[in-house]
Tab-separated table of C-alpha atoms in Angstrom:
chain	number	residue	atom	x	y	z
B	1	ALA	CA	-61.805	149.130	32.651
B	2	GLN	CA	-58.985	150.546	31.029
B	3	SER	CA	-57.047	148.164	29.131
B	4	VAL	CA	-53.596	149.085	26.436
B	5	ALA	CA	-52.722	146.820	23.472
B	6	GLN	CA	-49.880	146.301	21.927
B	7	PRO	CA	-50.058	144.570	18.484
B	8	GLU	CA	-46.177	143.728	17.591
B	9	ASP	CA	-44.392	141.378	20.122
B	10	GLN	CA	-41.349	142.584	18.383
B	11	VAL	CA	-40.080	145.194	16.033
B	12	ASN	CA	-36.587	145.270	13.767
B	13	VAL	CA	-35.042	148.330	12.246
B	14	ALA	CA	-32.256	149.047	10.961
B	15	GLU	CA	-29.958	152.221	12.408
B	16	GLY	CA	-30.515	155.092	11.086
B	17	ASN	CA	-33.977	154.446	10.260
B	18	PRO	CA	-37.020	156.120	11.811
B	19	LEU	CA	-39.168	153.578	14.065
B	20	THR	CA	-42.691	152.915	15.125
B	21	VAL	CA	-43.818	151.296	17.952
B	22	LYS	CA	-47.700	150.801	18.158
B	23	CYS	CA	-50.562	151.819	20.889
B	24	THR	CA	-54.125	151.683	21.420
B	25	TYR	CA	-56.419	152.107	24.567
B	26	SER	CA	-59.596	152.088	25.754
B	27	VAL	CA	-60.161	154.045	28.457
B	28	SER	CA	-63.237	155.631	30.178
B	29	GLY	CA	-62.975	159.544	29.774
B	30	ASN	CA	-59.756	161.312	28.869
B	31	PRO	CA	-56.972	159.299	29.016
B	32	TYR	CA	-53.528	159.380	30.562
B	33	LEU	CA	-51.033	157.955	28.297
B	34	PHE	CA	-47.250	157.086	29.191
B	35	TRP	CA	-43.814	155.098	27.691
B	36	TYR	CA	-41.840	153.124	29.062
B	37	VAL	CA	-38.435	152.055	28.430
B	38	GLN	CA	-36.807	148.780	30.004
B	39	TYR	CA	-33.137	147.684	29.485
B	40	PRO	CA	-31.837	144.313	30.169
B	41	ASN	CA	-32.048	143.158	33.700
B	42	ARG	CA	-33.666	146.962	35.065
B	43	GLY	CA	-36.259	148.486	35.890
B	44	LEU	CA	-38.987	150.635	33.963
B	45	GLN	CA	-37.805	153.931	32.993
B	46	PHE	CA	-40.133	157.006	32.312
B	47	LEU	CA	-40.057	157.726	28.468
B	48	LEU	CA	-42.603	160.391	27.936
B	49	LYS	CA	-46.281	160.695	28.382
B	50	TYR	CA	-49.563	162.702	27.206
B	51	ILE	CA	-52.208	164.699	29.748
B	52	THR	CA	-53.761	167.333	27.472
B	53	GLY	CA	-52.394	169.856	24.936
B	54	ASP	CA	-50.704	168.925	21.668
B	55	ASN	CA	-50.620	166.039	20.049
B	56	LEU	CA	-47.607	165.610	19.725
B	57	VAL	CA	-45.512	164.527	22.557
B	58	LYS	CA	-41.552	164.841	22.814
B	59	GLY	CA	-39.392	162.433	25.490
B	60	SER	CA	-36.061	161.831	26.643
B	61	TYR	CA	-33.914	160.229	24.147
B	62	GLY	CA	-35.101	162.186	21.172
B	63	PHE	CA	-38.466	159.708	20.860
B	64	GLU	CA	-41.527	161.396	20.618
B	65	ALA	CA	-45.405	160.110	20.819
B	66	GLU	CA	-47.975	160.859	18.668
B	67	PHE	CA	-51.829	161.009	20.651
B	68	ASN	CA	-54.835	160.072	17.901
B	69	LYS	CA	-58.008	160.298	19.883
B	70	SER	CA	-60.413	159.166	16.450
B	71	GLN	CA	-58.035	156.205	16.653
B	72	THR	CA	-57.493	156.057	20.629
B	73	SER	CA	-53.691	155.334	19.302
B	74	PHE	CA	-50.681	156.606	21.295
B	75	HIS	CA	-48.042	155.051	18.749
B	76	LEU	CA	-44.221	155.776	19.503
B	77	LYS	CA	-41.693	157.098	17.385
B	78	LYS	CA	-38.669	158.092	16.422
B	79	PRO	CA	-36.915	159.872	12.995
B	80	SER	CA	-33.770	157.951	13.429
B	81	ALA	CA	-33.409	154.962	15.468
B	82	LEU	CA	-29.872	153.773	17.013
B	83	VAL	CA	-28.532	150.724	18.217
B	84	SER	CA	-28.656	151.592	21.934
B	85	ASP	CA	-32.794	152.015	21.326
B	86	SER	CA	-32.640	147.990	21.286
B	87	ALA	CA	-34.778	147.304	24.782
B	88	LEU	CA	-38.260	146.215	25.554
B	89	TYR	CA	-40.717	149.003	25.411
B	90	PHE	CA	-44.070	149.429	27.492
B	91	CYS	CA	-47.584	151.828	26.731
B	92	ALA	CA	-49.350	152.263	29.620
B	93	VAL	CA	-52.975	154.041	30.353
B	94	ARG	CA	-54.872	155.426	33.457
B	95	ASP	CA	-58.006	157.872	33.066
B	96	LYS	CA	-57.581	160.927	34.434
B	97	ILE	CA	-60.565	161.087	36.889
B	98	GLY	CA	-59.328	158.004	38.425
B	99	ILE	CA	-55.880	159.820	39.020
B	100	LEU	CA	-56.936	163.596	40.161
B	101	THR	CA	-59.348	162.119	42.695
B	102	GLY	CA	-57.028	160.271	44.921
B	103	GLY	CA	-57.185	156.780	43.690
B	104	GLY	CA	-53.480	156.287	42.543
B	105	ASN	CA	-51.967	156.109	39.600
B	106	LYS	CA	-53.254	152.289	38.513
B	107	LEU	CA	-51.472	152.644	34.900
B	108	THR	CA	-52.606	149.588	32.781
B	109	PHE	CA	-49.375	148.181	31.052
B	110	GLY	CA	-49.584	146.780	27.299
B	111	THR	CA	-48.038	143.290	27.043
B	112	GLY	CA	-44.686	145.234	25.410
B	113	THR	CA	-42.753	145.838	22.404
B	114	GLN	CA	-38.830	144.368	21.963
B	115	LEU	CA	-36.775	146.556	19.803
B	116	LYS	CA	-34.325	145.727	17.861
B	117	VAL	CA	-32.394	147.629	15.807
B	118	GLU	CA	-29.515	146.646	13.945
B	119	LEU	CA	-26.268	148.254	12.364
I	1	ASN	CA	-30.778	159.906	45.447
I	2	ALA	CA	-31.855	155.896	45.208
I	3	GLY	CA	-35.505	156.577	44.046
I	4	VAL	CA	-37.023	152.848	44.562
I	5	THR	CA	-35.496	150.562	46.458
I	6	GLN	CA	-36.319	146.889	46.251
I	7	THR	CA	-34.792	143.999	48.506
I	8	PRO	CA	-33.578	141.204	47.904
I	9	LYS	CA	-32.890	141.565	43.875
I	10	PHE	CA	-32.546	138.158	43.911
I	11	GLN	CA	-34.218	135.243	45.546
I	12	VAL	CA	-34.903	131.343	45.529
I	13	LEU	CA	-37.860	129.806	47.053
I	14	LYS	CA	-39.083	125.964	47.541
I	15	THR	CA	-43.235	125.620	46.853
I	16	GLY	CA	-44.420	126.298	50.502
I	17	GLN	CA	-42.080	128.917	52.082
I	18	SER	CA	-42.739	131.928	53.053
I	19	MET	CA	-40.869	135.581	52.229
I	20	THR	CA	-40.979	139.113	52.411
I	21	LEU	CA	-40.023	141.455	49.134
I	22	GLN	CA	-38.678	145.203	50.859
I	23	CYS	CA	-39.810	148.625	49.121
I	24	ALA	CA	-38.342	151.714	50.222
I	25	GLN	CA	-39.164	155.176	48.789
I	26	ASP	CA	-37.417	158.450	49.427
I	27	MET	CA	-38.759	160.872	47.395
I	28	ASN	CA	-41.803	161.555	49.589
I	29	HIS	CA	-44.451	159.861	47.345
I	30	ASN	CA	-47.888	159.260	48.580
I	31	SER	CA	-48.725	155.884	47.008
I	32	MET	CA	-46.661	153.166	46.300
I	33	TYR	CA	-47.568	149.931	43.841
I	34	TRP	CA	-46.245	146.366	43.367
I	35	TYR	CA	-46.646	144.902	40.201
I	36	ARG	CA	-45.554	141.319	38.883
I	37	GLN	CA	-43.823	141.181	35.378
I	38	ASP	CA	-44.136	137.601	33.318
I	39	PRO	CA	-43.458	136.977	29.655
I	40	GLY	CA	-45.762	138.107	27.214
I	41	MET	CA	-48.483	139.171	29.991
I	42	GLY	CA	-46.165	142.724	30.394
I	43	LEU	CA	-46.783	144.156	34.297
I	44	ARG	CA	-49.948	143.510	36.059
I	45	LEU	CA	-50.938	145.270	39.324
I	46	ILE	CA	-50.377	142.943	42.702
I	47	TYR	CA	-51.541	145.391	45.329
I	48	TYR	CA	-51.182	149.267	45.815
I	49	SER	CA	-51.324	152.118	48.815
I	50	ALA	CA	-52.449	154.822	47.136
I	51	SER	CA	-51.720	156.901	50.581
I	52	GLU	CA	-49.969	155.762	53.620
I	53	GLY	CA	-52.181	153.621	56.151
I	54	THR	CA	-54.208	152.456	53.183
I	55	THR	CA	-53.900	149.265	50.500
I	56	ASP	CA	-56.430	148.031	47.918
I	57	LYS	CA	-56.438	145.126	45.738
I	58	GLY	CA	-55.146	145.217	42.184
I	59	GLU	CA	-55.469	142.616	39.264
I	60	VAL	CA	-53.823	139.605	40.527
I	61	PRO	CA	-53.821	139.726	44.486
I	62	ASN	CA	-54.183	135.964	45.188
I	63	GLY	CA	-51.394	134.802	47.376
I	64	TYR	CA	-50.206	137.967	48.291
I	65	ASN	CA	-50.317	140.189	51.468
I	66	VAL	CA	-48.395	143.771	51.800
I	67	SER	CA	-48.650	145.917	54.462
I	68	ARG	CA	-47.791	150.476	54.167
I	69	LEU	CA	-45.368	150.314	57.086
I	70	ASN	CA	-45.136	153.790	56.759
I	71	LYS	CA	-44.978	156.871	54.149
I	72	ARG	CA	-41.433	155.127	52.798
I	73	GLU	CA	-41.719	151.391	53.003
I	74	PHE	CA	-44.459	149.090	51.379
I	75	SER	CA	-43.729	145.502	51.634
I	76	LEU	CA	-44.655	142.310	49.785
I	77	ARG	CA	-45.396	139.249	51.564
I	78	LEU	CA	-45.660	135.328	50.255
I	79	GLU	CA	-47.398	132.993	52.942
I	80	SER	CA	-46.802	129.677	51.215
I	81	ALA	CA	-45.268	130.410	47.537
I	82	ALA	CA	-45.749	128.499	44.829
I	83	PRO	CA	-44.086	128.059	41.086
I	84	SER	CA	-47.279	130.699	39.875
I	85	GLN	CA	-45.398	133.470	41.359
I	86	THR	CA	-42.262	132.489	39.512
I	87	SER	CA	-41.586	136.655	38.570
I	88	VAL	CA	-39.973	139.744	38.200
I	89	TYR	CA	-41.232	142.054	41.169
I	90	PHE	CA	-41.444	145.350	40.671
I	91	CYS	CA	-41.990	148.301	43.165
I	92	ALA	CA	-43.410	151.948	41.982
I	93	SER	CA	-44.425	155.298	43.341
I	94	SER	CA	-45.853	157.755	42.537
I	95	SER	CA	-46.931	161.364	43.998
I	96	GLN	CA	-50.223	161.847	44.922
I	97	GLY	CA	-52.769	165.093	45.074
I	98	TYR	CA	-54.222	167.630	42.377
I	99	ARG	CA	-51.078	169.929	42.442
I	100	THR	CA	-48.886	167.339	42.733
I	101	ASN	CA	-49.233	164.909	40.656
I	102	THR	CA	-47.660	164.140	37.335
I	103	GLY	CA	-49.349	161.018	36.705
I	104	GLU	CA	-45.965	158.589	36.078
I	105	LEU	CA	-44.636	155.890	37.967
I	106	PHE	CA	-41.256	155.474	39.157
I	107	PHE	CA	-40.245	151.915	39.060
I	108	GLY	CA	-37.530	150.235	41.195
I	109	GLU	CA	-34.341	147.576	39.639
I	110	GLY	CA	-36.512	144.686	40.457
I	111	SER	CA	-36.575	141.268	42.837
I	112	ARG	CA	-36.211	138.463	40.806
I	113	LEU	CA	-37.904	135.437	42.336
I	114	THR	CA	-37.856	131.258	41.625
I	115	VAL	CA	-40.048	129.113	43.237
I	116	LEU	CA	-39.305	125.179	42.748
């Protein structure tokens, strides 16, 4: 079974400061890892993903995430937060074999972390 | 380019009533999904269709049925709505196949359902 944990319900950051939203995962074999963002009353938007290769993945809106296999983590980061980054962030995982063998992209999502960036 | 379109966006039902949520995608994706979002529980998979003509249960299928009408459309039906089904429902789609699958899901804007 695959699972994701987002240990923080909410993260508060001052604008201009770096931000980190934490995610740890559990999956059989190699993982596909994703971050999504949800603004109020909207659907989820894809931010970035890790499939293979460099452990530091760059995505939309200046976000990046670091894959750490030994710690089974995939933390979302941004060097300088903006008020407009305030939203709900979801980490998600899928095992690689499941995606490639035609079983569908049945992503398992974390419970979400509310990011609040204040002036 | 509409992407994934869900209807209705809002619905209020009484306990025991039935309704169908509609979803259509115009990205030529093979796979489609229905998730529900509840506070503190993230998104949970209800049903999915890996390809046209197939449907499978997800994590929380009880009380729901689905129909993959064609490659574009995937509907979710509540036969006898219960207050526990009050939630926000999201439809999503993804490509399939070793060469074309990029892994991520593409989501609709959501359907907010209240069951009284």
